[in-house]
mmCIF file of C-alpha atoms and ligand atoms in Angstrom:
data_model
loop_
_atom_site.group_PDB
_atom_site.id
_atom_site.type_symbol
_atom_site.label_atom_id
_atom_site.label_comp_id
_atom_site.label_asym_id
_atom_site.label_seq_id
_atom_site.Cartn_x
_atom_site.Cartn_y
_atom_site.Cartn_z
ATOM 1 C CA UNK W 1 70.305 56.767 -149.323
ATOM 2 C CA UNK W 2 66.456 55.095 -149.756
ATOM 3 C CA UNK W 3 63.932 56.234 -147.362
ATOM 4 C CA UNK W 4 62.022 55.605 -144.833
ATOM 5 C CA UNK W 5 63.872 53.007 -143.188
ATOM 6 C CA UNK W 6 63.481 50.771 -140.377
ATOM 7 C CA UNK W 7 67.058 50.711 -138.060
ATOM 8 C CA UNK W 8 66.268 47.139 -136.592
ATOM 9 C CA UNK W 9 68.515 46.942 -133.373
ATOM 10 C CA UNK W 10 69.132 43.154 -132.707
ATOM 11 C CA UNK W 11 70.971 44.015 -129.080
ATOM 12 C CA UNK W 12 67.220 45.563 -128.121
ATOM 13 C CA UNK W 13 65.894 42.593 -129.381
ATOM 14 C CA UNK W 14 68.241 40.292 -127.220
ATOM 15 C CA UNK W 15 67.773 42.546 -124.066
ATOM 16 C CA UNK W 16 63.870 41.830 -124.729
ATOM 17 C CA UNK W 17 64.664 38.442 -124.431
ATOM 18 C CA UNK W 18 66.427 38.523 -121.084
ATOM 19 C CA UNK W 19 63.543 40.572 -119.305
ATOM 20 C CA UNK W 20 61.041 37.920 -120.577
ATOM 21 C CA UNK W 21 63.424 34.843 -119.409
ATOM 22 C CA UNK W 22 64.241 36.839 -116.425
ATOM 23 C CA UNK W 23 59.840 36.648 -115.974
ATOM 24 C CA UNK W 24 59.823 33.408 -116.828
ATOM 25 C CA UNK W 25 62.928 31.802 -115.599
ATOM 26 C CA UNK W 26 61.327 28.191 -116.094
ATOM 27 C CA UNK W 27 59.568 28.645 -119.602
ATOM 28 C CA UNK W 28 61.234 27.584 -122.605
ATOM 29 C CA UNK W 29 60.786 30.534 -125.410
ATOM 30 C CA UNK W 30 58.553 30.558 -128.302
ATOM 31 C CA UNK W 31 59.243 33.690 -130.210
ATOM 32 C CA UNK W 32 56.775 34.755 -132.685
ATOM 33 C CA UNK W 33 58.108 35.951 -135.890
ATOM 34 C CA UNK W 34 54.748 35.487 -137.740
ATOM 35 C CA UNK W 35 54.100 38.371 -140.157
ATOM 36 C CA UNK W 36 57.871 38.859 -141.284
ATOM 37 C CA UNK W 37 58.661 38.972 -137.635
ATOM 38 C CA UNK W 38 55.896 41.665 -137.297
ATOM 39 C CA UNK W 39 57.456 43.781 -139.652
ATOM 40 C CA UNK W 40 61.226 43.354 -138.593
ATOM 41 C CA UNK W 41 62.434 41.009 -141.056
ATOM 42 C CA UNK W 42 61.808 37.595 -140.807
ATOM 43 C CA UNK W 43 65.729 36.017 -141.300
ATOM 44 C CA UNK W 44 67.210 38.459 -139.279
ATOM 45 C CA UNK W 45 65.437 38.463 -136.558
ATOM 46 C CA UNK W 46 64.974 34.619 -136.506
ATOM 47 C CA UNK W 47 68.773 34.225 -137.359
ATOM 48 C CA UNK W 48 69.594 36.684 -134.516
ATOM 49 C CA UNK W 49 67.393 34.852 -131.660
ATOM 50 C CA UNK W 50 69.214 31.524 -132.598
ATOM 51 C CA UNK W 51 71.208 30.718 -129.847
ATOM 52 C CA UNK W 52 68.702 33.079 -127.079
ATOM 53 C CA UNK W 53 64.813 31.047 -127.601
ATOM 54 C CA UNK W 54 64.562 27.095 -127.811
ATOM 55 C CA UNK W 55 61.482 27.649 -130.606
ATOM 56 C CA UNK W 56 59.923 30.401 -133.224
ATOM 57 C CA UNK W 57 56.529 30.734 -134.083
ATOM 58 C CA UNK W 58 55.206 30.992 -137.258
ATOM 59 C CA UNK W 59 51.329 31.243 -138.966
ATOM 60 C CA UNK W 60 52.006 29.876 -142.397
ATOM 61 C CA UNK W 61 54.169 27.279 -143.422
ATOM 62 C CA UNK W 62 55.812 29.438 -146.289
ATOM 63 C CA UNK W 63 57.033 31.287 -143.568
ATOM 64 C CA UNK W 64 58.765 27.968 -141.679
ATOM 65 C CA UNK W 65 59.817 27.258 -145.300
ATOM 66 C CA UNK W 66 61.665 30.587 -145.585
ATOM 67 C CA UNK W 67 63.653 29.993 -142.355
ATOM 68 C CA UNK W 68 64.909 25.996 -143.217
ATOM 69 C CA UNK W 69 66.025 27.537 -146.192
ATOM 70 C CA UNK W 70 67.896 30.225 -144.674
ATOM 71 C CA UNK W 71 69.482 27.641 -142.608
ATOM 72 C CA UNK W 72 67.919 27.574 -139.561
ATOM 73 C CA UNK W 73 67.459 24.491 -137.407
ATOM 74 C CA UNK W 74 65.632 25.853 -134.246
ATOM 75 C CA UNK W 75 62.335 23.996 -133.454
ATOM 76 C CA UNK W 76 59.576 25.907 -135.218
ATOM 77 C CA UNK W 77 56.048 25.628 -134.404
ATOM 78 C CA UNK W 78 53.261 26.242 -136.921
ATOM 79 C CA UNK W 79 50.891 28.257 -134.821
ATOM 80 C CA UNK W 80 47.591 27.153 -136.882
ATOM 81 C CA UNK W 81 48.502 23.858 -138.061
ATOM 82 C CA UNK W 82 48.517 22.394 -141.449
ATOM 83 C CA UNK W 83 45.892 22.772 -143.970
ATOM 84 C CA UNK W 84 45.942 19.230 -146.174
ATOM 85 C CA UNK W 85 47.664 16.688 -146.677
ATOM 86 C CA UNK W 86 50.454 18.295 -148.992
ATOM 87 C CA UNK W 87 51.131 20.788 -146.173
ATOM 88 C CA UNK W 88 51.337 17.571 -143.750
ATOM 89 C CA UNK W 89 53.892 15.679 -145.508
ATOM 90 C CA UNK W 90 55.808 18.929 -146.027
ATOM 91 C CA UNK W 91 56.184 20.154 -142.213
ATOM 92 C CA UNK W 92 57.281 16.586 -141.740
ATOM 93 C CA UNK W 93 59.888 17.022 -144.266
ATOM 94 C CA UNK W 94 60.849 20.224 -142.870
ATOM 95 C CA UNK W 95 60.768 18.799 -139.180
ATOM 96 C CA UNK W 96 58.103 21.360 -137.606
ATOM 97 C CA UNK W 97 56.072 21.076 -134.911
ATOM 98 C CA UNK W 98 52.301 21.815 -135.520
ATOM 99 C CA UNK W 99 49.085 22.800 -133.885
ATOM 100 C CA UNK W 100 46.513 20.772 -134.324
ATOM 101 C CA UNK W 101 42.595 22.173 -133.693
ATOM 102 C CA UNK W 102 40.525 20.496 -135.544
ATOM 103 C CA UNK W 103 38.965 16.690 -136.587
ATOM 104 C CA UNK W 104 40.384 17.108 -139.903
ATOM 105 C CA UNK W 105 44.025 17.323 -139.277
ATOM 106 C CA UNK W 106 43.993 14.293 -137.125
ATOM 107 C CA UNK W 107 42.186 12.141 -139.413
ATOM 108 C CA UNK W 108 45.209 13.382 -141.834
ATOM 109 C CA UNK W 109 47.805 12.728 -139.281
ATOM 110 C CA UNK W 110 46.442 9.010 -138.945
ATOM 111 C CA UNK W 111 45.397 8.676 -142.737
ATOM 112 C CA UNK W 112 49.196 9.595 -143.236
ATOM 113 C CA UNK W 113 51.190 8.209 -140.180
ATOM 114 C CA UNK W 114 53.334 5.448 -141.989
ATOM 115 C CA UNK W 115 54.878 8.606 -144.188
ATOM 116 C CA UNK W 116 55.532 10.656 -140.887
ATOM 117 C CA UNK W 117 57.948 10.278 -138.420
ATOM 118 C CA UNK W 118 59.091 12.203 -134.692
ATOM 119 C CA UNK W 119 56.275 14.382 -134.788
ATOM 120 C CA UNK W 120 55.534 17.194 -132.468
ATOM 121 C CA UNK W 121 52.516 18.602 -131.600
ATOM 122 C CA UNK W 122 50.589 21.211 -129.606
ATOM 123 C CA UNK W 123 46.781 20.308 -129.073
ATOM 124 C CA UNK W 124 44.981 23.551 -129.259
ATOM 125 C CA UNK W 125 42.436 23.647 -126.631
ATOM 126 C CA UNK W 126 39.492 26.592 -126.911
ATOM 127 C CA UNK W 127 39.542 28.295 -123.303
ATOM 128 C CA UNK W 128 37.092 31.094 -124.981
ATOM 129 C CA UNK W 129 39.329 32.560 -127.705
ATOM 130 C CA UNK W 130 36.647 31.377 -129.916
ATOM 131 C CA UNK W 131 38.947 31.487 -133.409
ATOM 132 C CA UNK W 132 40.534 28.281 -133.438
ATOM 133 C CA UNK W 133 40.557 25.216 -130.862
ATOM 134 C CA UNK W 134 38.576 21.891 -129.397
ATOM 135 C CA UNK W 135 36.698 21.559 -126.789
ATOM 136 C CA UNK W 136 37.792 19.561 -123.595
ATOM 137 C CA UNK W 137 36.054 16.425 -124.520
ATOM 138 C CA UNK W 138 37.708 16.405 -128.477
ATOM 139 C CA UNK W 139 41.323 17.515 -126.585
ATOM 140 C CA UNK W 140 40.943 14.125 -124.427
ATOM 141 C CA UNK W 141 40.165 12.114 -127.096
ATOM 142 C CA UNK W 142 42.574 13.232 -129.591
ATOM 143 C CA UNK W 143 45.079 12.932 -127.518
ATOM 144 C CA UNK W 144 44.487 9.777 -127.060
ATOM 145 C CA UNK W 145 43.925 8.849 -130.654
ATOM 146 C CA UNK W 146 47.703 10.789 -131.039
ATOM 147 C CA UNK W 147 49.240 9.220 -128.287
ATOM 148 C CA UNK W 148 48.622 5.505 -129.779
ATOM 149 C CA UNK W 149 50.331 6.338 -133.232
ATOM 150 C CA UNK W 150 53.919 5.732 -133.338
ATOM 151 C CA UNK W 151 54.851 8.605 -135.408
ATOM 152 C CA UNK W 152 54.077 11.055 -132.861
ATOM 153 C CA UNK W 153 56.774 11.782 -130.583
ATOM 154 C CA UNK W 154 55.376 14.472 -128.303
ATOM 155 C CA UNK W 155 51.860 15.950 -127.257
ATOM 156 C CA UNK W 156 51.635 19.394 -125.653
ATOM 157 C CA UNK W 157 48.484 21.112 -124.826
ATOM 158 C CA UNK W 158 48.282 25.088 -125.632
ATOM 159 C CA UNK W 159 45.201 27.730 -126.113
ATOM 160 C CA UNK W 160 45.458 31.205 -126.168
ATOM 161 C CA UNK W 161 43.274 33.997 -124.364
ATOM 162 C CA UNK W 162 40.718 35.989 -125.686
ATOM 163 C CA UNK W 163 41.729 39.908 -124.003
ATOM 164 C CA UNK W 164 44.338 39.196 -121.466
ATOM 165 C CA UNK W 165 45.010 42.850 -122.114
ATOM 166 C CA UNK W 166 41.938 44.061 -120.361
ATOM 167 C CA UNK W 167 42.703 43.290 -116.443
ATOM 168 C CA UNK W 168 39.347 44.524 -115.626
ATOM 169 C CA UNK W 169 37.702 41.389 -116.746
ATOM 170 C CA UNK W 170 37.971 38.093 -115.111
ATOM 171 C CA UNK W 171 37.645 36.519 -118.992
ATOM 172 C CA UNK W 172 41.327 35.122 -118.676
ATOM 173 C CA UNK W 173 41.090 33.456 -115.029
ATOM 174 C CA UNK W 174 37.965 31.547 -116.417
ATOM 175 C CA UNK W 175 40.366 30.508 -119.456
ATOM 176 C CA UNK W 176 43.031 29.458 -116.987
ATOM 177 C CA UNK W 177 40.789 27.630 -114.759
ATOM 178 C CA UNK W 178 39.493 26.035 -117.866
ATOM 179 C CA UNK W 179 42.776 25.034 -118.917
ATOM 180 C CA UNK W 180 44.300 23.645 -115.683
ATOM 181 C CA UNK W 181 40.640 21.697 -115.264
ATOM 182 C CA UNK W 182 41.147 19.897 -118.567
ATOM 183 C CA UNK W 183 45.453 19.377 -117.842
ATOM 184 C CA UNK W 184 44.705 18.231 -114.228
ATOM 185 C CA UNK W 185 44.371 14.480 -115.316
ATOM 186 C CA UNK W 186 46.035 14.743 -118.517
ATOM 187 C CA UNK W 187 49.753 15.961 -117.262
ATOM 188 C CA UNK W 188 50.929 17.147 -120.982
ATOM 189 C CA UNK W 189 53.613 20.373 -121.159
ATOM 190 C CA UNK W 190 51.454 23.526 -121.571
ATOM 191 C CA UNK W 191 51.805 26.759 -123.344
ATOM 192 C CA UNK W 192 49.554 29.214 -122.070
ATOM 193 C CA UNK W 193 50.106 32.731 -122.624
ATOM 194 C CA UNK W 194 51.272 35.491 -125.150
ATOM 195 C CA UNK W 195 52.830 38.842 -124.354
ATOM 196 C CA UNK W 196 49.764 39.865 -121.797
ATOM 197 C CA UNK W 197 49.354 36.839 -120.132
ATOM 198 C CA UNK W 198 53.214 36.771 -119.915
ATOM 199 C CA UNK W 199 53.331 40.065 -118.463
ATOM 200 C CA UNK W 200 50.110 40.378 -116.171
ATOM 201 C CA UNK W 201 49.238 36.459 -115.548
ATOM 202 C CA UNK W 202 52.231 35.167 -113.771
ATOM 203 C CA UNK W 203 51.032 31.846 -112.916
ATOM 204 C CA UNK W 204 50.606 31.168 -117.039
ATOM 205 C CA UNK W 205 54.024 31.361 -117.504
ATOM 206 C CA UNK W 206 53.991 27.438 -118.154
ATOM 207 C CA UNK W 207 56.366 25.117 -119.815
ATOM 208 C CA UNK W 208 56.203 27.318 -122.826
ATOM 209 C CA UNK W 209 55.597 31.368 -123.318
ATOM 210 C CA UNK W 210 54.422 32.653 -126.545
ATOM 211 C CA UNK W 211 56.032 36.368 -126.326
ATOM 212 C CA UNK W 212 55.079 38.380 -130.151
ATOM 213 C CA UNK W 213 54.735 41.852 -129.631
ATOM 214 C CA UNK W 214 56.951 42.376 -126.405
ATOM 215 C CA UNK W 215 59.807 41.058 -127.760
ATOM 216 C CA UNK W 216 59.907 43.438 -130.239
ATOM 217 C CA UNK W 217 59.572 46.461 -127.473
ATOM 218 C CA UNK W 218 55.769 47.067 -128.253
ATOM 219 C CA UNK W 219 53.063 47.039 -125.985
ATOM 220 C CA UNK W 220 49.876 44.750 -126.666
ATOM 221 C CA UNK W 221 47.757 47.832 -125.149
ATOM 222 C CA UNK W 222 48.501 51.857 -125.646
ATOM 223 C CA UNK W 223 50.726 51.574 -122.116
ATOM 224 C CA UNK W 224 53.933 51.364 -123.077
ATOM 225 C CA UNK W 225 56.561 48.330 -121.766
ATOM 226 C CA UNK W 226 58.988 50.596 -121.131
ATOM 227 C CA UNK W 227 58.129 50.109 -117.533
ATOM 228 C CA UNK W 228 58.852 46.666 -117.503
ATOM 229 C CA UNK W 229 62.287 47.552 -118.980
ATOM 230 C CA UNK W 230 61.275 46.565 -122.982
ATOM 231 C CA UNK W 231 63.122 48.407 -125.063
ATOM 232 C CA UNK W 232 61.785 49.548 -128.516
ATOM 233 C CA UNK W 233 63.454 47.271 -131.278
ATOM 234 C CA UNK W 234 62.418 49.365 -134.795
ATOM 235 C CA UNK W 235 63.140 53.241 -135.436
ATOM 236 C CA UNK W 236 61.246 54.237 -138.252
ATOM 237 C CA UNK W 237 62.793 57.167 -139.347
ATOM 238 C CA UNK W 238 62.903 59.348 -142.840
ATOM 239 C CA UNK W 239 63.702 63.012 -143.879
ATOM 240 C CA UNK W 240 62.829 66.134 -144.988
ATOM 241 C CA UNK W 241 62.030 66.244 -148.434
ATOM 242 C CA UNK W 242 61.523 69.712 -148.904
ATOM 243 C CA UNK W 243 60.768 72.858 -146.100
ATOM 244 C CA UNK W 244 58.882 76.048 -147.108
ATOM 245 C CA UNK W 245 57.129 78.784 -145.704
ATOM 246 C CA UNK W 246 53.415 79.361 -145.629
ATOM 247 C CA UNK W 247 51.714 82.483 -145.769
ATOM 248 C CA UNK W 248 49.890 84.199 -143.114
ATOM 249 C CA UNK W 249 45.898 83.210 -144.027
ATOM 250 C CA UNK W 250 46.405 80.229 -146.279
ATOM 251 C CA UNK W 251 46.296 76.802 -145.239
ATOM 252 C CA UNK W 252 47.757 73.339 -146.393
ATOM 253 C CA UNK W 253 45.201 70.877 -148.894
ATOM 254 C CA UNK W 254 42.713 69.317 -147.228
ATOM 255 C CA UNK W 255 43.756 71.057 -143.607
ATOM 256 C CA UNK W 256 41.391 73.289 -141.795
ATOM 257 C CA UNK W 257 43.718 75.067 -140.207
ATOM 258 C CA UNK W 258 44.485 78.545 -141.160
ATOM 259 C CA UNK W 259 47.503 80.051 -139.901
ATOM 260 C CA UNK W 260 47.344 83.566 -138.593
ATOM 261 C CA UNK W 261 50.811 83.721 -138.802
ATOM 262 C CA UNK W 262 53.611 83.055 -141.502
ATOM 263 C CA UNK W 263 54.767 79.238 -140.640
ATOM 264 C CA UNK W 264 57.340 76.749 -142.101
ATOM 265 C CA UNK W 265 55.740 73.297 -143.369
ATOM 266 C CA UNK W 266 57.975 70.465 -143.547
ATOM 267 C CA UNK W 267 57.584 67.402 -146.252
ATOM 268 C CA UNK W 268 57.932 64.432 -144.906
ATOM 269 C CA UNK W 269 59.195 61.267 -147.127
ATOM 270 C CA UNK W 270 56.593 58.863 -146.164
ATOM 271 C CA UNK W 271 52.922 58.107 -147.013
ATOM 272 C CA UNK W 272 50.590 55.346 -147.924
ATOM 273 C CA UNK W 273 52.747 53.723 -150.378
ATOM 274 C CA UNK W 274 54.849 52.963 -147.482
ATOM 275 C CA UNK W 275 52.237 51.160 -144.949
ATOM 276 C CA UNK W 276 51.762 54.727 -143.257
ATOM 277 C CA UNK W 277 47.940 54.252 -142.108
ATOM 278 C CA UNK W 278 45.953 57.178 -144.668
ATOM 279 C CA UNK W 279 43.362 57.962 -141.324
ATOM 280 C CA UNK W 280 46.550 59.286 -139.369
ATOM 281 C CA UNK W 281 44.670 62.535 -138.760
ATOM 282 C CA UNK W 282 46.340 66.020 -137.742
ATOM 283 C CA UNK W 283 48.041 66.409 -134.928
ATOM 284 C CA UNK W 284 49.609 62.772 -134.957
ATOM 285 C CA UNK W 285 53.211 63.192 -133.384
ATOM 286 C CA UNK W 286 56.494 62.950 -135.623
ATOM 287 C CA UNK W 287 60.103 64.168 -134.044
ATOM 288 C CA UNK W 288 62.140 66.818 -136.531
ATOM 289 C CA UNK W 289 65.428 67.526 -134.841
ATOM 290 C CA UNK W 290 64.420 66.365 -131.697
ATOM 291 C CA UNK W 291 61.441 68.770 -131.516
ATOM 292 C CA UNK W 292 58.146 67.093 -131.631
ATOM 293 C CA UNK W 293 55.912 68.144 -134.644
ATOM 294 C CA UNK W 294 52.346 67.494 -135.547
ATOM 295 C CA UNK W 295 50.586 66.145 -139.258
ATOM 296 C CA UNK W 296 48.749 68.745 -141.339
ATOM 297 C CA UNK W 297 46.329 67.532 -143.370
ATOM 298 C CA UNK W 298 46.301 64.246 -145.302
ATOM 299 C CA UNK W 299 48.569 61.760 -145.479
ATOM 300 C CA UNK W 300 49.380 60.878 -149.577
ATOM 301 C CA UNK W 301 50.808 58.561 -151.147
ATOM 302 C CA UNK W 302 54.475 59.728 -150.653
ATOM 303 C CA UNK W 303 54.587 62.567 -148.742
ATOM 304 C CA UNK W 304 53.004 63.888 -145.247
ATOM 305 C CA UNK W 305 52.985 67.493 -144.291
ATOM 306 C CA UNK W 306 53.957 68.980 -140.630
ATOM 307 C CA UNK W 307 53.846 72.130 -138.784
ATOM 308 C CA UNK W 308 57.438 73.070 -138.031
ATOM 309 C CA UNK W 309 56.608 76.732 -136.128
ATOM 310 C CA UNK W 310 56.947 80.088 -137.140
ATOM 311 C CA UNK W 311 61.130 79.817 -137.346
ATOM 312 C CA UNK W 312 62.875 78.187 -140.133
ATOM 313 C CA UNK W 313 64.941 76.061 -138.250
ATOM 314 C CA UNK W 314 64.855 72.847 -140.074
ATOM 315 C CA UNK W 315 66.045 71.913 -143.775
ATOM 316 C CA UNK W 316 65.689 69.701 -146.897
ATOM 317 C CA UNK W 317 67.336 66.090 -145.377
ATOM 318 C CA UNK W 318 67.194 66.493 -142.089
ATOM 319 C CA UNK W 319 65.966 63.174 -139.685
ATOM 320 C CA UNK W 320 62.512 62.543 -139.174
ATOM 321 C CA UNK W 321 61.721 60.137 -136.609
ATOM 322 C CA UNK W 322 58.345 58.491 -137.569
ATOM 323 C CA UNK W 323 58.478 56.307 -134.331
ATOM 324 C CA UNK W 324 60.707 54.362 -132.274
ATOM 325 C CA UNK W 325 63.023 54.595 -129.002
ATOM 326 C CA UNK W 326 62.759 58.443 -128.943
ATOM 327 C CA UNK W 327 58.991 58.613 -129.707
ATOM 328 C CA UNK W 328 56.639 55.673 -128.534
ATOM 329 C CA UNK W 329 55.096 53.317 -131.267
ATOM 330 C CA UNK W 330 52.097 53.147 -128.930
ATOM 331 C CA UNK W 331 51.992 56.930 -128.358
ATOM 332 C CA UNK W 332 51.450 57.259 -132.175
ATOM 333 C CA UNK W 333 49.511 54.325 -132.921
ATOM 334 C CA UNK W 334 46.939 55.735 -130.745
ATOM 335 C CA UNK W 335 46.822 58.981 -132.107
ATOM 336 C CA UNK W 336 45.988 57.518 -135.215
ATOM 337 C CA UNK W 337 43.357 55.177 -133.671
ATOM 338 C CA UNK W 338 45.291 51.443 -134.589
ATOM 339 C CA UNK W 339 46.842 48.564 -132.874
ATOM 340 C CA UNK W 340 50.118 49.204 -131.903
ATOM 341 C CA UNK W 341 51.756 46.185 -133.805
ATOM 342 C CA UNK W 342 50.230 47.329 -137.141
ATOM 343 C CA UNK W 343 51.929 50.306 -137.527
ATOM 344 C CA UNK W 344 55.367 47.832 -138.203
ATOM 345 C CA UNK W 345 53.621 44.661 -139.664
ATOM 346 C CA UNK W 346 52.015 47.314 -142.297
ATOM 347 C CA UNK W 347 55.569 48.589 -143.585
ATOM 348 C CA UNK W 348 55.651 47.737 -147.101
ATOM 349 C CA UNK W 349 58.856 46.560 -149.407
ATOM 350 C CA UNK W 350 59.690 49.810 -150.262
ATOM 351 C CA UNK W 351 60.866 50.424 -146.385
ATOM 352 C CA UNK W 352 64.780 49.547 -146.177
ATOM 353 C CA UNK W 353 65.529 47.516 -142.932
ATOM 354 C CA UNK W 354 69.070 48.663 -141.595
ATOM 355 C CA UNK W 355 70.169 45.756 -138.625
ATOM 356 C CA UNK W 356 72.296 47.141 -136.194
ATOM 357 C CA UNK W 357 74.334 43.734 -134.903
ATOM 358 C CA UNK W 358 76.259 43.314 -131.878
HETATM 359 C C1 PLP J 401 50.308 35.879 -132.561
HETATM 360 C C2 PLP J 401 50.317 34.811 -131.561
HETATM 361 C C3 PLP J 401 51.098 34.939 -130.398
HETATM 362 C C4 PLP J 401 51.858 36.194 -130.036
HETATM 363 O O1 PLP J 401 50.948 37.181 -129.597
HETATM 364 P P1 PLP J 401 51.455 38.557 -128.952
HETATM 365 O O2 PLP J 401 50.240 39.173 -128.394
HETATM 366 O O3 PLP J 401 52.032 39.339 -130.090
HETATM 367 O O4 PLP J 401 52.469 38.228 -127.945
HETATM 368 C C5 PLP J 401 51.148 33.846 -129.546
HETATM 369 N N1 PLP J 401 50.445 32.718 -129.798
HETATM 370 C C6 PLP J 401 49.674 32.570 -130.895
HETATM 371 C C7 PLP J 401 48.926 31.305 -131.098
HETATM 372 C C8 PLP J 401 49.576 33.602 -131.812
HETATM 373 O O5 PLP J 401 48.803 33.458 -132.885
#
């Protein structure tokens, strides 16, 4: 047995789906599996949302490369575009659709359009996100310019919102008036939100939904989407690798606490090496037989020490869950102070992934 490993469990996955269509009854389904799915495996998950999504997201075009190869023929839409002409030609080869936010790309797109053919693309219009987009002015014009070449097929307008998470702020209902200002003469298919505007900006659930983190059961904030009936798709789990008693008045490297009692310390199979973050700091949750146990001191390269209590009741190989359906991904990732996503996108190779099918 190799640990830690992450039990993927595609009928979660599938269920995530149906709560977002059932929000979005009229939206066709982008699902982002940028960052190897955000940690879940790019291939399986992509091969096991087939036949549920009409489209995948991806940032690179390695990663679109990866899935063609693999076989699959689901629209895929290159979230940043293409950078050069090489990368141009190749998403037409591969038959992607691609974002296009800058000057550059459609000078290629023209410079190139005899060698290109059927292709699809979302104009990325900056609401306020302020990383990638055009104004409205350059989003008219473009279109335009894209509209007149015979090699494109389709234009669809997207952007994407700066905090939608933060419902304090009325940020994202200047971005949507923005947005519907600049599509009010214009008419083109929109794709407005990701997993917070899907879930607290109803009226952005447009032609198109962008759902990443959601999907996978994770919240965007530190509240987890359990309420909205998400259900957590990864369980990170490892074992024991060794239990043994601490004496009375001596304390664990680099902890300050000093036990006033005798008290059974657990090793825990996990560490650095494995995409565990190194500031988790003590106290950070972990479940040992069902019994929630906290982090003493500093987490190494392979191994992470807990308090298991004054009674030995655990041993060498028993289940540690690191996080997952029985202890919230959000509940830990704020402990340690991180976004909750990163805590699965930072899993390294040596993590086994273990898909549970149905
Ligand atoms: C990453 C990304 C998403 C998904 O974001 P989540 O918050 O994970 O739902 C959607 N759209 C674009 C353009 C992205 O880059």
């Amino acid at each position: 047995m190799k640990y830690p490993k992450a039990v993927i469990d595609t009928k979660a996955l599938k269920h995530n789906i149906e709560i977002i269509r059932h929000l979005a009854p009229n939206s066709k389904i982008c699902a982002i599996v940028k960052a190897n799915a955000y940690g879940h495996g790019l291939i399986d998950v992509a091969r096991s949302l087939l036949k549920h999504v009409e489209g995948v997201g991806v940032a690179r075009i390695a990663e679109a490369e990866r899935l063609r190869d693999a076989g699959f023929n689901n629209e895929i839409i290159l979230l940043e575009g293409f950078l050069g002409a090489a990368e141009l030609l190749k998403l037409n080869e591969l038959k992607l659709t691609t974002a296009v936010h800058c000057y550059e790309q459609v000078e290629l797109i023209e410079k190139y359009a005899s060698s290109l053919n059927n292709l699809k693309v979302w104009l990325k219009f900056n609401t306020g996100m302020n990383r990638l987009g055009l104004d409205a002015d350059e989003t008219k014009e473009i279109k335009n310019r894209l509209e007149r070449l015979d090699c494109v097929k389709e234009v669809n307008l997207m952007t994407h919102f700066a905090n939608a998470d933060d419902r304090t702020s009325n940020y994202t209902e200047e971005q949507i008036a923005k947005f519907n200002e600049l599509n009010q003469d214009m008419f083109l298919n929109r794709s407005i939100s990701a997993s917070s505007g899907i879930l607290f900006f109803p009226q952005t659930r447009a032609e198109w939904i962008r759902p990443g983190v959601i999907m996978y059961g994770i919240s965007p904030t530190y509240e987890p989407v359990v309420n909205f009936g998400f259900i957590p798709v990864m369980n990170f789990e490892t074992i024991l690798s060794n239990v043994f008693k601490l004496k009375a008045g001596c304390r664990i490297a680099n902890s300050n606490q000093v036990f006033s009692q005798d008290m059974y310390i657990g090793v825990i199979a996990l560490g650095t090496s494995d995409g565990y973050p190194s500031q988790a700091p003590e106290g950070t949750p972990f479940l040992v037989n069902g019994r929630k146990v906290s982090l003493v001191g500093k987490v190494n390269v392979d191994t992470i020490y807990v308090n298991l209590g004054p009674e030995l009741k655990d041993k060498m190989g028993d289940k540690v869950i690191v996080f997952g359906k029985s202890l919230p991904v959000e509940e830990v990732a704020k402990h340690i102070n991180v976004i909750t996503y990163e805590l699965t996108t930072k899993l390294t190779t040596q993590t086994k992934h273990e898909y549970i099918i149905n």
